Amino acid sequence: MQKTYARVIIDISHEKVDRPFCYKVPEYLLEKVEVGSCVEVPFGKGNTLRKGYVIELMEKPDFALELIKEIRNAQTGVQVENKLIKLAHWIREEYGSTMIQALQTVLPVKQKVKQKENRILLRKCTKEEANLQAEICEKKHQVAKARVLKALVEDEQIPYTLLTQKLHVTASTINSLKKAGLVEEISELTYRNPLKNQGTLTKGKILSEAQEKIVNDVWEDYKNGIRKTYLIHGITGSGKTEVYMALIEKVVAQGKAVIMLIPEIALTFQTVMRFQRRFGDRVSILNSTLSAGEKYDQCERAKKGEIDIIIGPRSALFTPFENVGLILIDEEHENTYKSESMPKYHAREVAEELARLHGASVVLGSATPSMESYHKAMVGEYGLFTLKERLTGGCLPTVYIEDLREEMKKGNRTIFSDRLQELIRDRLEKKEQIMLFLNRRGYSGFISCRSCGHVMKCPHCDVSLSKHTNGRLVCHYCGYEQANVANCPECGSKYILGFKAGTQKVEESFRQLFGDVSILRMDRDTTKTKDSYEEILSDFMEEKAQVLIGTQMIVKGHDFPKVTLVGILAADLSLGVNDYRAGERTFQLLTQAAGRAGRGKIPGEVVIQSYQPEHYSIQRAAQQDYERFYEEELMYRNLGGYPPVSDMLMIQIYEKEEQAGILLGNRMKEYLKEFAFANRMSMIGPANAGVSKINDVYRSCLILKHRDKNVLKEAKTRLEGLLGSCGIDGKIVQFDFNPMNSF
Ligand code: ADP
Ligand code: ZN
Ligand code: ZN
């Protein structure tokens, strides 16, 4: 049946998308009207003609037939809105959600920004003077002032917002620098003066042969009209960013825009300034420190063509550029590229669809590519490039694997193996820096009874409570808190104690063993405020502490040339997780952590402590052998029928009643039975989720697997039909293709 009815939204904004109106598509417009088309429709009592956008086409109207009006006019093609609506439609079909949810994902939140002055801080003295003054400030422990001056040595001018957001500088600091005559503040008008800017733009580095080859190959394809996805496999410091910038320059010169995705945590001051130095005010960033108004402002600037390059986390994909030529995804293996709420899209896949809509190329980069991307490169779907050498100097570290079971046998009751202890003592003496990495938070102590085995659990969630130093027991899922108990609530025994080590515990043990050392600790507790993450890192950078203890946050981004020892305290904690990606995640984390050592001139050493030292993830990470890891992991995925060999659809069910989830799961399974049989699709479950209750909501899941994703998509569409007819919405059932996290 022909789809002759259209849902139209009158205003193209995030807020209005849930109020679509139904119109009839007249015969003569049938060819022209498609999802995303800009149309003219009679609206309201007076039937004034208004501009609207088609978000969906239907066979049947969802409105009283006799009242339906006709679309008057339609335009197709070029507008930004058209592409975004098409993209939303694709997301809806691909991941399963309502059209409204999909539109709310891609459309900007409209918020007028009050005309804000664009303030700039300008250096009023020579580079040398600024450097000298910075050193003087440091001696006087005026660290904030020193930070500003140091930043101004590299760049003559810095946007005010960047100073406050990324360097954590207050107005009073800046005022005192102004009084000293070292800096000057100027406003936007001066800034827009093109002459002023020219001096500050820097050219790119002369590319190495390997870098040059990547740029040439991609560009050759581009000029020949070939559009595809390329993967750059290169360790940190191998020059990937320099390659990205060379490509950006070429694409921008063609009048096209560029979207570059970076995990938020890696979007540091240094990175931002590196891009600003190269591209001036044609580049802008999006991140969570921007207000809704500021974000909207960046979208407006993109639409008006005031900027060509946007850098940001996955949502930067939806920047409304007229014409995108290139999409870059750095650290493409990162979990944060997958959305955790409906629609549960993956930025890499959306980027490829967006690239199709715009005729753009996609470039991915990573030191430890995801199994998915590397697999596509291996089967020839992606172009693959490898950068093997570290351009920043420093050699690869020596890695030791220590078997914790052996330590136990030897009678070592501490969390530091003999070798790690020996190396720590050595570094403490030499005054070199040490990083200690603990795989997960939450091990700070689940509290259990040594007599009866009872574990203290959150009453609302199916997870154990963790003991914090203030003595309270806390649930990391819902925030529930209670006082610690002296006796076991089950058997009354007083031997109810904490297990294992969290970062706090590591710090305590460290002090017991090695005495009074300056230590910084980074975990979710110490980084609660917006800026604390970068503050801790910059303190460590400035050598205010000799030891940094932390969770996986410390292994990303940032170079610490003085770190010569990295200790990974319990490498296998992430292997224990019931999740097919556990091996991959462990390999990535260990590789990144190991890569932290020996960035400077002195060679580094890495100690990996583990209970399963023979596991291939640990072995290959120690050898820094990605290719072999990939082969072994692929074998495992093949056996289990997991992505990237097979596709997987996890149907997540959230119910208030304990049994309801399993019942609903069985109903869906029954509904799909024939389809599954005819297509040889496997169905696993329904079963309780790994975490079976959060906030008093019971969680269960049904898993579908097939080598052809289209079969899974068809199954999803059928289920949507079933669920729709019983009024079950996305609060109860959610779809997650190839999930990234355990559920
Ligand atoms: P990645 O993105 O892979 O971590 P970068 O592009 O940041 O690597 O490069 C690492 C360091 O090497 C940077 O300091 C960069 O300025 C420098 N670098 C990159 N390419 C070159 C080059 N062709 N010549 C000299 N230095 C380079
Ligand atoms: Zn007990
Ligand atoms: Zn809880």
PDB file of N, CA, C and O in Angstrom, residues 80-106:
ATOM      1  N   VAL A  80      19.855  21.373   5.771  1.00  0.00           N
ATOM      2  CA  VAL A  80      20.450  20.678   6.899  1.00  0.00           C
ATOM      3  C   VAL A  80      19.409  19.819   7.598  1.00  0.00           C
ATOM      4  O   VAL A  80      19.643  18.662   7.943  1.00  0.00           O
ATOM      5  N   GLU A  81      18.226  20.400   7.781  1.00  0.00           N
ATOM      6  CA  GLU A  81      17.164  19.723   8.530  1.00  0.00           C
ATOM      7  C   GLU A  81      16.789  18.409   7.860  1.00  0.00           C
ATOM      8  O   GLU A  81      16.537  17.417   8.514  1.00  0.00           O
ATOM      9  N   ASN A  82      16.749  18.446   6.544  1.00  0.00           N
ATOM     10  CA  ASN A  82      16.409  17.262   5.776  1.00  0.00           C
ATOM     11  C   ASN A  82      17.330  16.096   6.129  1.00  0.00           C
ATOM     12  O   ASN A  82      16.887  14.985   6.398  1.00  0.00           O
ATOM     13  N   LYS A  83      18.629  16.385   6.178  1.00  0.00           N
ATOM     14  CA  LYS A  83      19.591  15.315   6.481  1.00  0.00           C
ATOM     15  C   LYS A  83      19.448  14.835   7.913  1.00  0.00           C
ATOM     16  O   LYS A  83      19.535  13.638   8.188  1.00  0.00           O
ATOM     17  N   LEU A  84      19.227  15.764   8.828  1.00  0.00           N
ATOM     18  CA  LEU A  84      19.121  15.352  10.226  1.00  0.00           C
ATOM     19  C   LEU A  84      17.871  14.502  10.459  1.00  0.00           C
ATOM     20  O   LEU A  84      17.901  13.531  11.218  1.00  0.00           O
ATOM     21  N   ILE A  85      16.777  14.870   9.794  1.00  0.00           N
ATOM     22  CA  ILE A  85      15.553  14.077   9.968  1.00  0.00           C
ATOM     23  C   ILE A  85      15.724  12.691   9.340  1.00  0.00           C
ATOM     24  O   ILE A  85      15.330  11.684   9.908  1.00  0.00           O
ATOM     25  N   LYS A  86      16.381  12.671   8.175  1.00  0.00           N
ATOM     26  CA  LYS A  86      16.669  11.367   7.566  1.00  0.00           C
ATOM     27  C   LYS A  86      17.527  10.518   8.489  1.00  0.00           C
ATOM     28  O   LYS A  86      17.328   9.315   8.625  1.00  0.00           O
ATOM     29  N   LEU A  87      18.494  11.171   9.109  1.00  0.00           N
ATOM     30  CA  LEU A  87      19.379  10.450  10.024  1.00  0.00           C
ATOM     31  C   LEU A  87      18.582   9.918  11.214  1.00  0.00           C
ATOM     32  O   LEU A  87      18.767   8.775  11.634  1.00  0.00           O
ATOM     33  N   ALA A  88      17.689  10.746  11.738  1.00  0.00           N
ATOM     34  CA  ALA A  88      16.854  10.317  12.870  1.00  0.00           C
ATOM     35  C   ALA A  88      16.019   9.107  12.465  1.00  0.00           C
ATOM     36  O   ALA A  88      15.868   8.140  13.220  1.00  0.00           O
ATOM     37  N   HIS A  89      15.501   9.152  11.261  1.00  0.00           N
ATOM     38  CA  HIS A  89      14.687   8.054  10.767  1.00  0.00           C
ATOM     39  C   HIS A  89      15.510   6.773  10.693  1.00  0.00           C
ATOM     40  O   HIS A  89      15.071   5.695  11.098  1.00  0.00           O
ATOM     41  N   TRP A  90      16.718   6.913  10.204  1.00  0.00           N
ATOM     42  CA  TRP A  90      17.619   5.760  10.116  1.00  0.00           C
ATOM     43  C   TRP A  90      17.914   5.226  11.512  1.00  0.00           C
ATOM     44  O   TRP A  90      17.888   4.011  11.744  1.00  0.00           O
ATOM     45  N   ILE A  91      18.188   6.109  12.449  1.00  0.00           N
ATOM     46  CA  ILE A  91      18.481   5.700  13.833  1.00  0.00           C
ATOM     47  C   ILE A  91      17.293   4.939  14.402  1.00  0.00           C
ATOM     48  O   ILE A  91      17.431   3.908  15.058  1.00  0.00           O
ATOM     49  N   ARG A  92      16.093   5.463  14.158  1.00  0.00           N
ATOM     50  CA  ARG A  92      14.883   4.822  14.634  1.00  0.00           C
ATOM     51  C   ARG A  92      14.768   3.389  14.114  1.00  0.00           C
ATOM     52  O   ARG A  92      14.529   2.459  14.868  1.00  0.00           O
ATOM     53  N   GLU A  93      14.992   3.243  12.819  1.00  0.00           N
ATOM     54  CA  GLU A  93      14.884   1.914  12.216  1.00  0.00           C
ATOM     55  C   GLU A  93      15.994   0.987  12.704  1.00  0.00           C
ATOM     56  O   GLU A  93      15.779  -0.192  12.932  1.00  0.00           O
ATOM     57  N   GLU A  94      17.167   1.552  12.842  1.00  0.00           N
ATOM     58  CA  GLU A  94      18.350   0.745  13.121  1.00  0.00           C
ATOM     59  C   GLU A  94      18.400   0.270  14.566  1.00  0.00           C
ATOM     60  O   GLU A  94      18.789  -0.858  14.847  1.00  0.00           O
ATOM     61  N   TYR A  95      18.044   1.128  15.500  1.00  0.00           N
ATOM     62  CA  TYR A  95      18.240   0.800  16.908  1.00  0.00           C
ATOM     63  C   TYR A  95      16.951   0.576  17.677  1.00  0.00           C
ATOM     64  O   TYR A  95      16.982   0.083  18.797  1.00  0.00           O
ATOM     65  N   GLY A  96      15.843   0.990  17.102  1.00  0.00           N
ATOM     66  CA  GLY A  96      14.594   0.800  17.814  1.00  0.00           C
ATOM     67  C   GLY A  96      14.383   1.867  18.861  1.00  0.00           C
ATOM     68  O   GLY A  96      15.071   1.911  19.870  1.00  0.00           O
ATOM     69  N   SER A  97      13.473   2.789  18.594  1.00  0.00           N
ATOM     70  CA  SER A  97      13.062   3.806  19.558  1.00  0.00           C
ATOM     71  C   SER A  97      11.886   4.472  18.878  1.00  0.00           C
ATOM     72  O   SER A  97      11.521   4.095  17.772  1.00  0.00           O
ATOM     73  N   THR A  98      11.282   5.448  19.523  1.00  0.00           N
ATOM     74  CA  THR A  98      10.238   6.165  18.807  1.00  0.00           C
ATOM     75  C   THR A  98      10.907   7.218  17.927  1.00  0.00           C
ATOM     76  O   THR A  98      12.064   7.575  18.133  1.00  0.00           O
ATOM     77  N   MET A  99      10.165   7.701  16.919  1.00  0.00           N
ATOM     78  CA  MET A  99      10.703   8.746  16.057  1.00  0.00           C
ATOM     79  C   MET A  99      10.998   9.991  16.894  1.00  0.00           C
ATOM     80  O   MET A  99      11.950  10.715  16.639  1.00  0.00           O
ATOM     81  N   ILE A 100      10.164  10.218  17.900  1.00  0.00           N
ATOM     82  CA  ILE A 100      10.369  11.391  18.741  1.00  0.00           C
ATOM     83  C   ILE A 100      11.700  11.300  19.494  1.00  0.00           C
ATOM     84  O   ILE A 100      12.496  12.236  19.498  1.00  0.00           O
ATOM     85  N   GLN A 101      11.959  10.132  20.081  1.00  0.00           N
ATOM     86  CA  GLN A 101      13.239   9.963  20.778  1.00  0.00           C
ATOM     87  C   GLN A 101      14.411  10.159  19.812  1.00  0.00           C
ATOM     88  O   GLN A 101      15.409  10.789  20.156  1.00  0.00           O
ATOM     89  N   ALA A 102      14.258   9.618  18.605  1.00  0.00           N
ATOM     90  CA  ALA A 102      15.333   9.744  17.626  1.00  0.00           C
ATOM     91  C   ALA A 102      15.535  11.202  17.236  1.00  0.00           C
ATOM     92  O   ALA A 102      16.662  11.680  17.128  1.00  0.00           O
ATOM     93  N   LEU A 103      14.432  11.921  17.031  1.00  0.00           N
ATOM     94  CA  LEU A 103      14.549  13.338  16.673  1.00  0.00           C
ATOM     95  C   LEU A 103      15.159  14.152  17.809  1.00  0.00           C
ATOM     96  O   LEU A 103      15.978  15.038  17.591  1.00  0.00           O
ATOM     97  N   GLN A 104      14.759  13.812  19.032  1.00  0.00           N
ATOM     98  CA  GLN A 104      15.323  14.545  20.160  1.00  0.00           C
ATOM     99  C   GLN A 104      16.814  14.290  20.304  1.00  0.00           C
ATOM    100  O   GLN A 104      17.546  15.110  20.848  1.00  0.00           O
ATOM    101  N   THR A 105      17.260  13.145  19.801  1.00  0.00           N
ATOM    102  CA  THR A 105      18.687  12.861  19.826  1.00  0.00           C
ATOM    103  C   THR A 105      19.452  13.737  18.834  1.00  0.00           C
ATOM    104  O   THR A 105      20.529  14.233  19.146  1.00  0.00           O
ATOM    105  N   VAL A 106      18.878  13.939  17.657  1.00  0.00           N
ATOM    106  CA  VAL A 106      19.651  14.636  16.616  1.00  0.00           C
ATOM    107  C   VAL A 106      19.427  16.141  16.567  1.00  0.00           C
ATOM    108  O   VAL A 106      20.263  16.873  16.049  1.00  0.00           O
TER     109      VAL A 106
END
